[in-house]
mmCIF file of C-alpha atoms in Angstrom:
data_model
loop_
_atom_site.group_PDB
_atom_site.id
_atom_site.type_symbol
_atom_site.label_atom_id
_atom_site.label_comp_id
_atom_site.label_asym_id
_atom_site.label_seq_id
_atom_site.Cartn_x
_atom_site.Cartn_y
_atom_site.Cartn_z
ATOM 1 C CA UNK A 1 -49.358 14.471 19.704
ATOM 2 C CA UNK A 2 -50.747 15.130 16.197
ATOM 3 C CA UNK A 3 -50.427 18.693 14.974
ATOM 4 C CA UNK A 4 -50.617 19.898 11.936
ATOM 5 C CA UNK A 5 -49.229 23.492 11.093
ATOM 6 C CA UNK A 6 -49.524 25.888 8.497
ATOM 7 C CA UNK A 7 -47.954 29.670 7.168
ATOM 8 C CA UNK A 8 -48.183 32.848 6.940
ATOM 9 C CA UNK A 9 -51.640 33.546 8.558
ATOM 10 C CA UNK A 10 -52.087 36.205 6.162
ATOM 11 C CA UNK A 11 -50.403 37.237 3.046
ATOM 12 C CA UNK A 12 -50.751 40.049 0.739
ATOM 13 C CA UNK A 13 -48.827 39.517 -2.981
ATOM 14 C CA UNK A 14 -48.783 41.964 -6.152
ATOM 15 C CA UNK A 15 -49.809 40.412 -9.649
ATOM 16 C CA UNK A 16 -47.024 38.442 -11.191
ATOM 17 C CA UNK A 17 -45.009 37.579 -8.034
ATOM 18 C CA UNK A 18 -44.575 34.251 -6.668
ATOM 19 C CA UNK A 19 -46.101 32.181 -4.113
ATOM 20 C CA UNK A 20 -45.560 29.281 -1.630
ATOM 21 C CA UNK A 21 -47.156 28.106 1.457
ATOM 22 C CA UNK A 22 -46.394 25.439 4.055
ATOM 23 C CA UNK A 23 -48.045 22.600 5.549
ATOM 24 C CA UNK A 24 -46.674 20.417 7.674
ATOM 25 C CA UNK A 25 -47.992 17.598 10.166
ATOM 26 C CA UNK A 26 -46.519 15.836 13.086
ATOM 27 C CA UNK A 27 -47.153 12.969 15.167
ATOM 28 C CA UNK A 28 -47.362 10.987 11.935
ATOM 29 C CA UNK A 29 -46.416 9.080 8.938
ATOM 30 C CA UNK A 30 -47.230 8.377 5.705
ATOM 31 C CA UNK A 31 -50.713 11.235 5.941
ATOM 32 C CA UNK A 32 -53.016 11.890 3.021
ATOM 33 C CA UNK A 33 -52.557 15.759 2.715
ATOM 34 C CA UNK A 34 -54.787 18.168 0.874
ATOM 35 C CA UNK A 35 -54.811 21.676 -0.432
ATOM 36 C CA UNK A 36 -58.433 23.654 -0.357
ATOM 37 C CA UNK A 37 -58.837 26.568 -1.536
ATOM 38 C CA UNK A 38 -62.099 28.855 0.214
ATOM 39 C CA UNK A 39 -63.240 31.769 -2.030
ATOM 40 C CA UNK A 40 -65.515 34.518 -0.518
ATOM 41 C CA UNK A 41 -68.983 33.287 -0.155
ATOM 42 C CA UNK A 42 -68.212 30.048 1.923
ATOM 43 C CA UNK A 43 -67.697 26.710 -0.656
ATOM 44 C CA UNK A 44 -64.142 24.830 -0.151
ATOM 45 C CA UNK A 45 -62.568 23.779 -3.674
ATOM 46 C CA UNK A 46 -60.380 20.742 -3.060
ATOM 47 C CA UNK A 47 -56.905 22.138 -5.284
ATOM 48 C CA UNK A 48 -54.680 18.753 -4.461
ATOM 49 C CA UNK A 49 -54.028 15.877 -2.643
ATOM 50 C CA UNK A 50 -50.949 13.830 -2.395
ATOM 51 C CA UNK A 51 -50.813 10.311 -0.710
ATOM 52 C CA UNK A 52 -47.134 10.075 -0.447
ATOM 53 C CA UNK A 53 -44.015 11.729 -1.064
ATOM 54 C CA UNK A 54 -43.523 13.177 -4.814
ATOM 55 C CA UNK A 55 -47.091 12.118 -5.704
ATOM 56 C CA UNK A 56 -49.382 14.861 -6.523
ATOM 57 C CA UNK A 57 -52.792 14.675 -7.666
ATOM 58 C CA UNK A 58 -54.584 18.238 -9.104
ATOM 59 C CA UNK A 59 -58.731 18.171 -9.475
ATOM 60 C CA UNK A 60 -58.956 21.600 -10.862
ATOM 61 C CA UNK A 61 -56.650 22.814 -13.500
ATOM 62 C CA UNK A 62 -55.000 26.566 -12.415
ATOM 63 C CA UNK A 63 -52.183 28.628 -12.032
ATOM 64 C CA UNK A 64 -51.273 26.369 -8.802
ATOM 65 C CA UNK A 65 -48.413 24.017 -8.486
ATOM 66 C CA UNK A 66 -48.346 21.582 -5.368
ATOM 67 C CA UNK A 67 -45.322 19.578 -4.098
ATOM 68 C CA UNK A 68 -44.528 17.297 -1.460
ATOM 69 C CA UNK A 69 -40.354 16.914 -1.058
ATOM 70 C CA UNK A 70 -41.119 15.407 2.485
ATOM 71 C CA UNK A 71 -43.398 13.000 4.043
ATOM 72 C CA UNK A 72 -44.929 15.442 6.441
ATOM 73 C CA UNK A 73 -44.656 18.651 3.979
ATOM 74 C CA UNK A 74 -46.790 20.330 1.653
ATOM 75 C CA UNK A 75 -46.246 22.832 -0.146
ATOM 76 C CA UNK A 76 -48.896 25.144 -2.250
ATOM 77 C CA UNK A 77 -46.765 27.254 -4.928
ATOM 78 C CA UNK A 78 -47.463 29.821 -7.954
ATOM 79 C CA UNK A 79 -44.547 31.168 -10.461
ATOM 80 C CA UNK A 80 -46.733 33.981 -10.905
ATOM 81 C CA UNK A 81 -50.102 35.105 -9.047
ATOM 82 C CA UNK A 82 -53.292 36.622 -10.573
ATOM 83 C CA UNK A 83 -55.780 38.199 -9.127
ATOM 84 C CA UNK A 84 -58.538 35.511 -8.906
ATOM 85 C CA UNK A 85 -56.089 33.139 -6.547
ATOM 86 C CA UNK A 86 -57.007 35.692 -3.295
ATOM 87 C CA UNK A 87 -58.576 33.862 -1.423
ATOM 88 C CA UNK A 88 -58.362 31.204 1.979
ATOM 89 C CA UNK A 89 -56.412 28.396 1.685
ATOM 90 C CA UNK A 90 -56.475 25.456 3.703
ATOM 91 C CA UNK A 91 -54.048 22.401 3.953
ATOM 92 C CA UNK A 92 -55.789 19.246 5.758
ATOM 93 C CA UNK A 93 -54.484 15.639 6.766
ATOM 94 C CA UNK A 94 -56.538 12.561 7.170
ATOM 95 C CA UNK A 95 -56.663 11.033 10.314
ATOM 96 C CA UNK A 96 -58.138 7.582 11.601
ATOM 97 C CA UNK A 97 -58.377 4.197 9.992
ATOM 98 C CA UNK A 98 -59.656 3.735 5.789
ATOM 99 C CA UNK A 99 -62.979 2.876 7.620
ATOM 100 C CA UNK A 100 -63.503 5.064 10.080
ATOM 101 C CA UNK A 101 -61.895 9.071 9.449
ATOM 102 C CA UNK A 102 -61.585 12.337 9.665
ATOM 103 C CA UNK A 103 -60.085 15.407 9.248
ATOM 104 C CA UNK A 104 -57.549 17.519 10.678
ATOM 105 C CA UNK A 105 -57.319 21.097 9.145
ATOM 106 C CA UNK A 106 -54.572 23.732 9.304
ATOM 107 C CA UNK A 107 -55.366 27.650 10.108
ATOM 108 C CA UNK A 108 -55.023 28.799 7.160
ATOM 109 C CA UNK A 109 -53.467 31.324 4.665
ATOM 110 C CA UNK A 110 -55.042 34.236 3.640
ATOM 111 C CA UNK A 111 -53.959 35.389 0.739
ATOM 112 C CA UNK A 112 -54.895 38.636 -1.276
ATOM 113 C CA UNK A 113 -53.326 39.145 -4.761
ATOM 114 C CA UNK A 114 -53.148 43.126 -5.353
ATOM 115 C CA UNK B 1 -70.260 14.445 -10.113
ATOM 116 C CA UNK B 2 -71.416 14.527 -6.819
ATOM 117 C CA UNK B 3 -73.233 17.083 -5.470
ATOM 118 C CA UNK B 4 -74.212 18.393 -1.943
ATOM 119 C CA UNK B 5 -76.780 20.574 -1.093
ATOM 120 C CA UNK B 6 -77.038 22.420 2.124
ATOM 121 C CA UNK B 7 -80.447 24.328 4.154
ATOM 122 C CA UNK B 8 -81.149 26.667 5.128
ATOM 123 C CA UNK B 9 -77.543 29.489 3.782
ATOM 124 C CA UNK B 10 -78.560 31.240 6.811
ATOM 125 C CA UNK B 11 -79.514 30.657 10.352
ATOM 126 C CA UNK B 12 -80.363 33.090 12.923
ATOM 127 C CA UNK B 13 -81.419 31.826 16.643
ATOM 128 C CA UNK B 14 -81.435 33.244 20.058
ATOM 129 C CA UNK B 15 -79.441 32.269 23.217
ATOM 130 C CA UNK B 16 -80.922 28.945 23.507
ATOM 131 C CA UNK B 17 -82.949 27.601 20.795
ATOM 132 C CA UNK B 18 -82.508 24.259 19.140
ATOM 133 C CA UNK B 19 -81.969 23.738 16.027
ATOM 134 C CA UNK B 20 -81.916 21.682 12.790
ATOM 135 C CA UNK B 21 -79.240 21.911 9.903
ATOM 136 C CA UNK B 22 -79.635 19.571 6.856
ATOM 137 C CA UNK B 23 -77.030 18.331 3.871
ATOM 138 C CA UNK B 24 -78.467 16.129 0.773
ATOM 139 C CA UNK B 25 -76.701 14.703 -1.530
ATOM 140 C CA UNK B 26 -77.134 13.224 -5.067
ATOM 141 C CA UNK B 27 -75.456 9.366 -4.745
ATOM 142 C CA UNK B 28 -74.785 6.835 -2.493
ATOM 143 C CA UNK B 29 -71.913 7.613 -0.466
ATOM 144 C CA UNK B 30 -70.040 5.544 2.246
ATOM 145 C CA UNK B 31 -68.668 8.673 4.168
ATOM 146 C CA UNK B 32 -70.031 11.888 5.509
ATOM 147 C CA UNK B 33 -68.242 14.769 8.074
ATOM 148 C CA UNK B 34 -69.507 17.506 9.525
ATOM 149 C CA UNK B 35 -67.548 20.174 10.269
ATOM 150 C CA UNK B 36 -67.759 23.906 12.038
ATOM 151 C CA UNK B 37 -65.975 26.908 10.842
ATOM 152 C CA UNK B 38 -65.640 29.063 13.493
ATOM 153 C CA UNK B 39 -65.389 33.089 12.329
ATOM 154 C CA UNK B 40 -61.465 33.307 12.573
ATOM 155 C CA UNK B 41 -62.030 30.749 9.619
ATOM 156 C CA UNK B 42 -60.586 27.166 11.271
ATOM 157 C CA UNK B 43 -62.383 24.318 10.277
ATOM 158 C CA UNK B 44 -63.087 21.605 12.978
ATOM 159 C CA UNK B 45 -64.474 18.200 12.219
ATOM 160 C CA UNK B 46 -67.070 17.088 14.212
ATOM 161 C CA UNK B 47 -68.405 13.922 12.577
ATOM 162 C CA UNK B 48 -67.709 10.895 10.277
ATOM 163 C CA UNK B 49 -71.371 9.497 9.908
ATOM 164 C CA UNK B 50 -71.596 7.287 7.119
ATOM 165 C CA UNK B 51 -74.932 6.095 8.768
ATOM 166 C CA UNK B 52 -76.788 6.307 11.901
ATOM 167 C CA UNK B 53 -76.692 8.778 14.758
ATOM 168 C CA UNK B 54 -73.735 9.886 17.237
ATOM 169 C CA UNK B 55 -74.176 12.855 19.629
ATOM 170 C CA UNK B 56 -71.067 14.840 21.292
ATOM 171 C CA UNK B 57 -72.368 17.119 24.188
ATOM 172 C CA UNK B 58 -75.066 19.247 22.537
ATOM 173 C CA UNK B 59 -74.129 18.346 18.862
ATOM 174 C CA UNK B 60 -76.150 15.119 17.277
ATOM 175 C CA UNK B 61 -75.793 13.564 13.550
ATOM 176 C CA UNK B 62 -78.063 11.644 11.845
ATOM 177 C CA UNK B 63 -77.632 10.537 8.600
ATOM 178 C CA UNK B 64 -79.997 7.812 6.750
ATOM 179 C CA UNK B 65 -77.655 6.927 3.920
ATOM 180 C CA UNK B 66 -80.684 4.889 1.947
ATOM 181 C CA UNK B 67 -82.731 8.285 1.429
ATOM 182 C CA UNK B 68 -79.190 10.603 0.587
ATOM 183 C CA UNK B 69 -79.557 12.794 3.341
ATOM 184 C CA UNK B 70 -78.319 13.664 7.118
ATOM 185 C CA UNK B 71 -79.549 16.230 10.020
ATOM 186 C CA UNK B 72 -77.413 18.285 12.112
ATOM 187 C CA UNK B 73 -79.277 19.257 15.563
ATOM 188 C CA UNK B 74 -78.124 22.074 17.657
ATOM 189 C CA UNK B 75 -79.933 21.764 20.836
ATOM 190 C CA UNK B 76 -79.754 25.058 23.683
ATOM 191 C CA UNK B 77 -77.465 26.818 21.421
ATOM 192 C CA UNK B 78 -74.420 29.173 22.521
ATOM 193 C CA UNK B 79 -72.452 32.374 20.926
ATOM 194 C CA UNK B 80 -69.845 29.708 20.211
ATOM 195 C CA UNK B 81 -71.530 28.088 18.218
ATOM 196 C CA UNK B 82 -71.887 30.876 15.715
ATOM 197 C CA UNK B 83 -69.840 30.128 12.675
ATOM 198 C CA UNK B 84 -70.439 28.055 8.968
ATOM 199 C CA UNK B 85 -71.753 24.817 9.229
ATOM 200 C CA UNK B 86 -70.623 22.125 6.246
ATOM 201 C CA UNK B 87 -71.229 18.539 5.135
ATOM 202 C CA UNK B 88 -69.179 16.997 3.056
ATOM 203 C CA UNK B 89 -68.952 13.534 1.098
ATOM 204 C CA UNK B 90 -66.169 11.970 -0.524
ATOM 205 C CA UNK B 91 -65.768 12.209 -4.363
ATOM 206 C CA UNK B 92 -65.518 9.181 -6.695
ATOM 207 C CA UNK B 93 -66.017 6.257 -3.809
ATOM 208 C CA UNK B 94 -63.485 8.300 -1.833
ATOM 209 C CA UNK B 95 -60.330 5.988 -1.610
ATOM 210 C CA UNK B 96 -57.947 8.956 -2.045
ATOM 211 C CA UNK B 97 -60.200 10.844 0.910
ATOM 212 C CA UNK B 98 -61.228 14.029 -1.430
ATOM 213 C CA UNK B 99 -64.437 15.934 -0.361
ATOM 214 C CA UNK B 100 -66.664 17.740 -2.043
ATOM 215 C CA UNK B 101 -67.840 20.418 0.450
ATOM 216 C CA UNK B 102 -71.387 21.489 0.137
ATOM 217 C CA UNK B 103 -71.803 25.615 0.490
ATOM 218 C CA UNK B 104 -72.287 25.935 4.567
ATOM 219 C CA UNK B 105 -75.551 26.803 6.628
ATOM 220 C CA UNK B 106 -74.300 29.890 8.006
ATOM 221 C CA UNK B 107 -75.285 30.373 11.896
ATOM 222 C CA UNK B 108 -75.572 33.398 13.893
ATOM 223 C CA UNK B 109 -76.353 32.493 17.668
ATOM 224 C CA UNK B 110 -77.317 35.903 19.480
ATOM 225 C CA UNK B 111 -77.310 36.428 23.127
#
């Protein structure tokens, strides 16, 4: 079946340390994967997407790094964390067909910077 | 860009009632998803209408593509079904499969 996993559930990082969270998927190849990022006060910020293995796109220029060293992992990283990167993050895989999709997300990480 | 606009931020209904949730949006798109966000914060689609109506169980979708808008209907609503409510559409022509979210109708079923 098609599962797609994510850790911690819940995080809490001092200012200045380093971060990285994991996504991964099963039960398929090749998946469009994408890091969101919820703030407090609802709206999802799409961070970065990555259609294959080593390719990385970023939409909103930030203290984020994303990777992908695998074809079914993603990983969300930070050298060093401010305070304004708390927040929910969500990793999410495309499922279906190019004309006819949707969207798997993970449980999510949520992370407060102290 | 883009943009998506959500009504009404906050819903409150009793045990029951129906009701109507709507997303516009500023350009043509060939994609839409709903999704539900329950309160432990995991995000469930619940459906890719581009155009037209589907309808899972109590949940319906319209969404009229030509006039850049689509409806959400709720009917005999449950305490499950309390939770954030977003539309999204895809950015750019969506190829790549990036959303922009709009900012959630907000429901609060009571019993």
């Amino acid at each position: 079946s098609q599962t797609i996993h994510q850790w911690p559930a819940t995080l809490v990082q001092p200012v200045g340390s380093p971060l990285s969270l994991e996504c991964t998927v099963e039960g398929t190849s090749n998946p469009n994967l994408y890091w969101y990022r919820q703030a407090a006060g609802r709206g999802l910020q799409l961070l970065f997407y990555s259609v294959g293995i080593g390719q990385i796109s970023s939409e909103v220029p930030q203290n984020l790094s994303a990777s992908r060293p695998q074809d079914r992992q993603f990983i969300l990283s930070s050298k060093k964390l401010l305070l304004s990167d708390s927040g929910f993050y969500l990793c999410a895989w495309r499922t279906g067909t190019i004309t006819n999709y949707g969207y798997t997300f993970g449980s999510g990480t949520r992370l407060t910077v102290v | 860009g883009i943009q998506v606009e959500q009504s009404p931020p906050d819903l409150i209904l009793q045990e029951g009632a129906n009701s109507t949730l709507r997303c516009n949006f500023s350009d043509s798109v060939n994609n839409l998803q709903w999704f539900h966000q329950n309160p432990w914060g995991q995000l469930i689609n619940l459906f890719y209408i581009p155009s037209g109506t589907k309808q899972n169980g109590r949940l319906s979708a319209t969404t009229v593509a030509t006039e850049r808008y689509s409806l959400l209907y709720i009917s005999s609503s449950q305490t499950t079904d309390s939770g954030v409510y977003f539309c999204a559409v895809p950015k750019d022509g969506g190829s790549q499969g990036n959303l922009i979210f709009g900012k959630g109708t907000k429901l609060s079923v009571k019993p």
